[in-house]
Tab-separated table of C-alpha atoms in Angstrom:
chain	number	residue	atom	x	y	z
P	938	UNK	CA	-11.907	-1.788	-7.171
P	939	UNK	CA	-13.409	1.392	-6.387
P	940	UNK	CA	-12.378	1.189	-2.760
P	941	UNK	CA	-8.768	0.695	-3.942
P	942	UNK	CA	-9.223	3.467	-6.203
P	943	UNK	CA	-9.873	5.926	-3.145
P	944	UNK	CA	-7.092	4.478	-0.961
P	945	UNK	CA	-4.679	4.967	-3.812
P	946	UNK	CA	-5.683	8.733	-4.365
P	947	UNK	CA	-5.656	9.154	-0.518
P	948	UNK	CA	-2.421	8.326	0.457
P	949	UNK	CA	-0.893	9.517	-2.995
P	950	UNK	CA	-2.643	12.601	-1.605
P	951	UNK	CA	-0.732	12.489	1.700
P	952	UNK	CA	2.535	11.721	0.260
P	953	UNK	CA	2.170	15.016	-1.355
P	954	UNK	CA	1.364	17.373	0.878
P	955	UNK	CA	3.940	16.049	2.602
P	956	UNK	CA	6.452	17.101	-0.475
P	957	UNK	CA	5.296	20.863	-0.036
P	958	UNK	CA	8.341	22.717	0.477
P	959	UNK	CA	11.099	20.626	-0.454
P	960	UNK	CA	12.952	20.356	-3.793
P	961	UNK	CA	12.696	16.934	-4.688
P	962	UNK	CA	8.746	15.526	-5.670
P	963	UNK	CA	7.010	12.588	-5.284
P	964	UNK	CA	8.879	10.062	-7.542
P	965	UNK	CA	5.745	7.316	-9.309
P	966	UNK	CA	7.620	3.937	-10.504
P	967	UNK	CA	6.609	0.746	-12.405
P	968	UNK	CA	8.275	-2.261	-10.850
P	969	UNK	CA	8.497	-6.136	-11.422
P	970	UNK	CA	10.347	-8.976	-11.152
P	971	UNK	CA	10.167	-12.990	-9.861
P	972	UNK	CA	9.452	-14.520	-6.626
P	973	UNK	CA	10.128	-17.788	-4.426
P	974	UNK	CA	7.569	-18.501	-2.089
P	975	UNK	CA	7.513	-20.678	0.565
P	976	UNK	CA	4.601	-22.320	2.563
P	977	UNK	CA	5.668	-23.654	6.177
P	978	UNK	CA	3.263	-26.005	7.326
P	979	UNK	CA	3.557	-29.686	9.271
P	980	UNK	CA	0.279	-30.889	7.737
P	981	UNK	CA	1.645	-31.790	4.068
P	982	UNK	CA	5.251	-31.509	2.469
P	983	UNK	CA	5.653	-29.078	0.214
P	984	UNK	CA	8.510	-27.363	-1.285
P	985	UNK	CA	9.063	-23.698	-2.663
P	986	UNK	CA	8.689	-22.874	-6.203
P	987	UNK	CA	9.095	-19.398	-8.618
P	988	UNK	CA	6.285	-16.853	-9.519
P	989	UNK	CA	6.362	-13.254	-10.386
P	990	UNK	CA	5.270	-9.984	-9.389
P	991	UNK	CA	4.446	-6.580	-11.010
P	992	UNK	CA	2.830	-3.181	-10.314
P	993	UNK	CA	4.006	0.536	-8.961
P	994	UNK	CA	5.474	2.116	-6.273
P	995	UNK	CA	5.042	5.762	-5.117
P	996	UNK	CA	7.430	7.036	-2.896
P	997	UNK	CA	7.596	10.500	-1.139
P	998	UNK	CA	10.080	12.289	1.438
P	999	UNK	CA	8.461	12.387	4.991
P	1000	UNK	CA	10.918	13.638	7.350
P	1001	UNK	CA	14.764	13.812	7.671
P	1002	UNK	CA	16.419	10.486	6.125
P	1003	UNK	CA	13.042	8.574	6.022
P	1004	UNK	CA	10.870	8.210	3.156
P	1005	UNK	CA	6.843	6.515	2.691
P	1006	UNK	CA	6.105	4.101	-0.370
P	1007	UNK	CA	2.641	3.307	-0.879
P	1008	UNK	CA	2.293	0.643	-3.483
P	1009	UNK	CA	-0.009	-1.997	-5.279
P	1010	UNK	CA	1.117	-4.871	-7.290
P	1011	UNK	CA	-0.286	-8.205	-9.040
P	1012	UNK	CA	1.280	-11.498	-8.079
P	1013	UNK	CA	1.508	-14.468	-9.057
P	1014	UNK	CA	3.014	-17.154	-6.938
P	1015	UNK	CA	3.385	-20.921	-6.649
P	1016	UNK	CA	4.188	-23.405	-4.324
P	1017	UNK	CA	4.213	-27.489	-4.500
P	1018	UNK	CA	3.133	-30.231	-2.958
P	1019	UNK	CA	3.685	-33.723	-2.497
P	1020	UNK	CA	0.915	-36.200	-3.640
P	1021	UNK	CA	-0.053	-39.580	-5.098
P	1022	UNK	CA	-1.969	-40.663	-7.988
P	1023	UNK	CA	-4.498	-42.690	-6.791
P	1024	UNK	CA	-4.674	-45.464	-9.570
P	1025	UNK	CA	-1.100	-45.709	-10.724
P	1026	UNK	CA	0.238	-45.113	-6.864
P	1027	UNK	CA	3.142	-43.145	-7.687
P	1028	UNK	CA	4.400	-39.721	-6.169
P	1029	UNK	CA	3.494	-36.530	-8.182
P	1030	UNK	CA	5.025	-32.934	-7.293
P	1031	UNK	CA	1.864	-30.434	-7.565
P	1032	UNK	CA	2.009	-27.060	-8.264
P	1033	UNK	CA	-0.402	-24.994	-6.078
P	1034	UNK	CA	-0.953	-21.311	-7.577
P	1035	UNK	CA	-1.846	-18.663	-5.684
P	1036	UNK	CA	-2.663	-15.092	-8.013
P	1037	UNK	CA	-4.259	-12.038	-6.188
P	1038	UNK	CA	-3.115	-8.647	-5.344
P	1039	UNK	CA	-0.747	-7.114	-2.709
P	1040	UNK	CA	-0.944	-3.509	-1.308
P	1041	UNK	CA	2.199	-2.167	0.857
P	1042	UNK	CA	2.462	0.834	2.887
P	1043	UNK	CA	6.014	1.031	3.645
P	1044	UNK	CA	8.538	3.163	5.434
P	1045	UNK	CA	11.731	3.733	4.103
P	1046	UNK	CA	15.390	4.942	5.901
P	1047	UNK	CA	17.813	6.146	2.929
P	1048	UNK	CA	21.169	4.815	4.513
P	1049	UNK	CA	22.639	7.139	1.076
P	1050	UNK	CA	20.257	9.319	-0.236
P	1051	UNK	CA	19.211	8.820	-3.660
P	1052	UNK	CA	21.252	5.655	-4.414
P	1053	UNK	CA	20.243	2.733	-1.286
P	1054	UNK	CA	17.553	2.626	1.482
P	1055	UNK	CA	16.136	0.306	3.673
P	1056	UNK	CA	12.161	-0.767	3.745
P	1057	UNK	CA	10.218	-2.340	6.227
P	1058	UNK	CA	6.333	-2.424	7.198
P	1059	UNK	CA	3.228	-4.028	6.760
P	1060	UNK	CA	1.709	-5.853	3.619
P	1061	UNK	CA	-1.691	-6.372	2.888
P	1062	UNK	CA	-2.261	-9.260	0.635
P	1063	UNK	CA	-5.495	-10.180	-1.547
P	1064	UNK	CA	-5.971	-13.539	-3.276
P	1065	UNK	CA	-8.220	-16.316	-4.599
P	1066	UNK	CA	-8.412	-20.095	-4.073
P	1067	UNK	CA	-5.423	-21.495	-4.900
P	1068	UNK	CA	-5.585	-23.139	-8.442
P	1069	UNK	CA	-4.159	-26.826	-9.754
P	1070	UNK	CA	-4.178	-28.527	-12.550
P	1071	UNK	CA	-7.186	-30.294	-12.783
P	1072	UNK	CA	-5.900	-33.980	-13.664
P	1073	UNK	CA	-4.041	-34.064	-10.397
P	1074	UNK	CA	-7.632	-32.463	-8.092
P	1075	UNK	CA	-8.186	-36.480	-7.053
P	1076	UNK	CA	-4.473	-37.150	-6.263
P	1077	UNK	CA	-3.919	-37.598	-2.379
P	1078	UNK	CA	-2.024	-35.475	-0.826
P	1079	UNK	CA	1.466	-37.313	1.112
P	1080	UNK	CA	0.346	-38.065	5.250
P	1081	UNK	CA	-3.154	-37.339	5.041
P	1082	UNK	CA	-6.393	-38.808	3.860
P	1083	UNK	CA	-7.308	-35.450	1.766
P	1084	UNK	CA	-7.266	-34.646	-2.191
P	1085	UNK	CA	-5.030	-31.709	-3.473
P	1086	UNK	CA	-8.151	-30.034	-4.560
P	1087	UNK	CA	-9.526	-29.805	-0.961
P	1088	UNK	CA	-6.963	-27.938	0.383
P	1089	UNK	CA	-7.374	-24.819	-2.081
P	1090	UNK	CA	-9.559	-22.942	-0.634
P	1091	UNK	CA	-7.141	-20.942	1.815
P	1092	UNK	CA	-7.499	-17.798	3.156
P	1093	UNK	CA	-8.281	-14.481	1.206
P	1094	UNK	CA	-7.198	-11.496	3.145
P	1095	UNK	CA	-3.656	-12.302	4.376
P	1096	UNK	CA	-1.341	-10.027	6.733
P	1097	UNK	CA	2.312	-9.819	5.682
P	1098	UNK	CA	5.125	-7.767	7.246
P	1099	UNK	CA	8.133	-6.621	4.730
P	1100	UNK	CA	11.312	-5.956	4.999
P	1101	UNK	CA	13.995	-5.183	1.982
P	1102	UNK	CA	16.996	-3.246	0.758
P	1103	UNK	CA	16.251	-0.967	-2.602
P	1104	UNK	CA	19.672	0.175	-4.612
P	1105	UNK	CA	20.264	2.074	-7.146
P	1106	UNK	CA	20.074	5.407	-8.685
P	1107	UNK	CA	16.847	8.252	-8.673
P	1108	UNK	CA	15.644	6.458	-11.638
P	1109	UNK	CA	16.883	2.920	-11.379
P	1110	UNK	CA	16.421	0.780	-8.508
P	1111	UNK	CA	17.222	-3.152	-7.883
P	1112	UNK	CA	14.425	-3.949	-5.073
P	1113	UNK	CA	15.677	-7.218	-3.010
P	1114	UNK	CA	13.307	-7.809	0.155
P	1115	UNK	CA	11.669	-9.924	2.413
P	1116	UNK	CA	7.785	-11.182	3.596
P	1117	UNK	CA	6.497	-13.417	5.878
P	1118	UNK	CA	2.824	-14.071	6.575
P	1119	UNK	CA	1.384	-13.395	9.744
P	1120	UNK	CA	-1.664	-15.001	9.803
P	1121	UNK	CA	-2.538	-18.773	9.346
P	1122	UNK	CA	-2.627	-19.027	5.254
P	1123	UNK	CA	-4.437	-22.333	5.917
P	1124	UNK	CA	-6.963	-21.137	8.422
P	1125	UNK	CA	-9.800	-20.677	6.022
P	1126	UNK	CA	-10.084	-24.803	5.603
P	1127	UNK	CA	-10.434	-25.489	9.815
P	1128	UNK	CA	-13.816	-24.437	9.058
P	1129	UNK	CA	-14.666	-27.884	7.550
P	1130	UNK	CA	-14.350	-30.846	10.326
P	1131	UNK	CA	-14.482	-33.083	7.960
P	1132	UNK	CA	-11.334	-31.774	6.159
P	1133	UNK	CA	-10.018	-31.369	10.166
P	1134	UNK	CA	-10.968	-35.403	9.839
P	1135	UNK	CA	-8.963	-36.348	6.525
P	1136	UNK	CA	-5.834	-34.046	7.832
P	1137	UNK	CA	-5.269	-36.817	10.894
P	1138	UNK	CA	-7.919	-34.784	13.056
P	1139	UNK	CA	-5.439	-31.865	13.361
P	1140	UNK	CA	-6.088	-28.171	12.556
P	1141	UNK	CA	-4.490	-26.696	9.483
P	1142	UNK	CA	-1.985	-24.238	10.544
P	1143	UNK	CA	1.007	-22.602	7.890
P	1144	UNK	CA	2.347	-19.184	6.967
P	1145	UNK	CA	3.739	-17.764	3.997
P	1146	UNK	CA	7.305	-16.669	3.123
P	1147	UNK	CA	7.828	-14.875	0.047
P	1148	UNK	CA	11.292	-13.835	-1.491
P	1149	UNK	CA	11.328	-11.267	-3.873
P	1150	UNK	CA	13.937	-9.296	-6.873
P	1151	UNK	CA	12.480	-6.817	-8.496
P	1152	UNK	CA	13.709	-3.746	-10.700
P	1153	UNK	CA	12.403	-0.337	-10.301
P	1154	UNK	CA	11.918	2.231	-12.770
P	1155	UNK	CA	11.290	6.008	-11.877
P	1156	UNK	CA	8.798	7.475	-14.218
């Protein structure tokens, strides 16, 4: 925490000085709204489901008709999968949560100044094992010889790149973008060969695609 403490006062830092001699300051702006996320994969079926999102946004004029945000926000988002009960044999959607934090440096073109801009760059994302309900942890999971609970424990520290459109006025924004993960969200379980084993003896290999509406507000 302290470590994002310093990053945050760094680049807030940044975005000022880089405000020194213009008219218009920094602008510092709670945001939040839902998501759909999406985990592409051929290992298991699985099917997108709704979460939400939440945090701030600080964004600064760098130079001409481009702009830098620097923001952090908590997420929460969710994802099913197709399994089977073991005893009764019948087919049971789970839901696979996934709750961490995300931290985006982003740079921003202002197509009309003050009222729509487009956002692109990279994401990094933070989060924890994802979590199930614990009467379906036994249930098999559809084409493989695993358990929903062993495939949980994905990878941490994800890469994301971002793209979006942001409309709206100086102190109102609808945010509408765009991420899709960049590194393998299932690496982190090809470190087991005996999961490798129970997934047909293949590697686990998926990425991430997150859709996002959110609404800004300009402090």
């Amino acid at each position: 925490m302290k470590k994002f403490i310093l990053l945050l006062t760094l680049i807030y830092s940044l975005l000022s000085f880089a405000q020194q001699g213009r008219r218009d300051g920094n602008r510092i702006g709670i945001m939040g709204g839902i998501t759909q996320t999406t985990l592409t994969t051929s290992n298991f079926a699985s099917k997108p489901a709704n979460g939400w999102i939440a945090g701030m946004a600080v964004r600064g004029n760098y130079y001409n008709d481009f702009s830098a945000i620097f923001g952090m926000q908590f997420f929460e988002n969710n994802v099913t999968v197709a399994t089977t009960k073991l005893l009764s044999l019948t087919t049971e959607e789970v839901n696979f949560k996934a709750m961490g934090v995300q931290i985006r440096l982003l740079a921003s073109y202002n197509l009309i100044k003050d009222h729509v801009s487009i956002d692109f760059g990279p994401v990094l994302q933070i989060n924890d094992k994802l979590k199930i309900n614990s009467k379906s942890e036994l249930n098999n999971v559809t084409g493989t010889f695993l358990t929903a609970k062993e495939i949980t424990d994905v990878t941490k520290l994800n890469g994301n790149a971002y793209v979006g459109i942001s409309a709206g006025t100086k102190r109102i924004r609808a945010v509408v973008n765009y991420q899709y993960g960049l590194n393998n969200f299932l690496n982190n379980l090809n470190k087991s060969e005996e999961l490798k084993l129970k997934n047909n003896n293949s590697n686990f290999k998926g990425h991430l695609g997150i859709i996002s509406g959110q609404l800004l507000i300009n402090l």
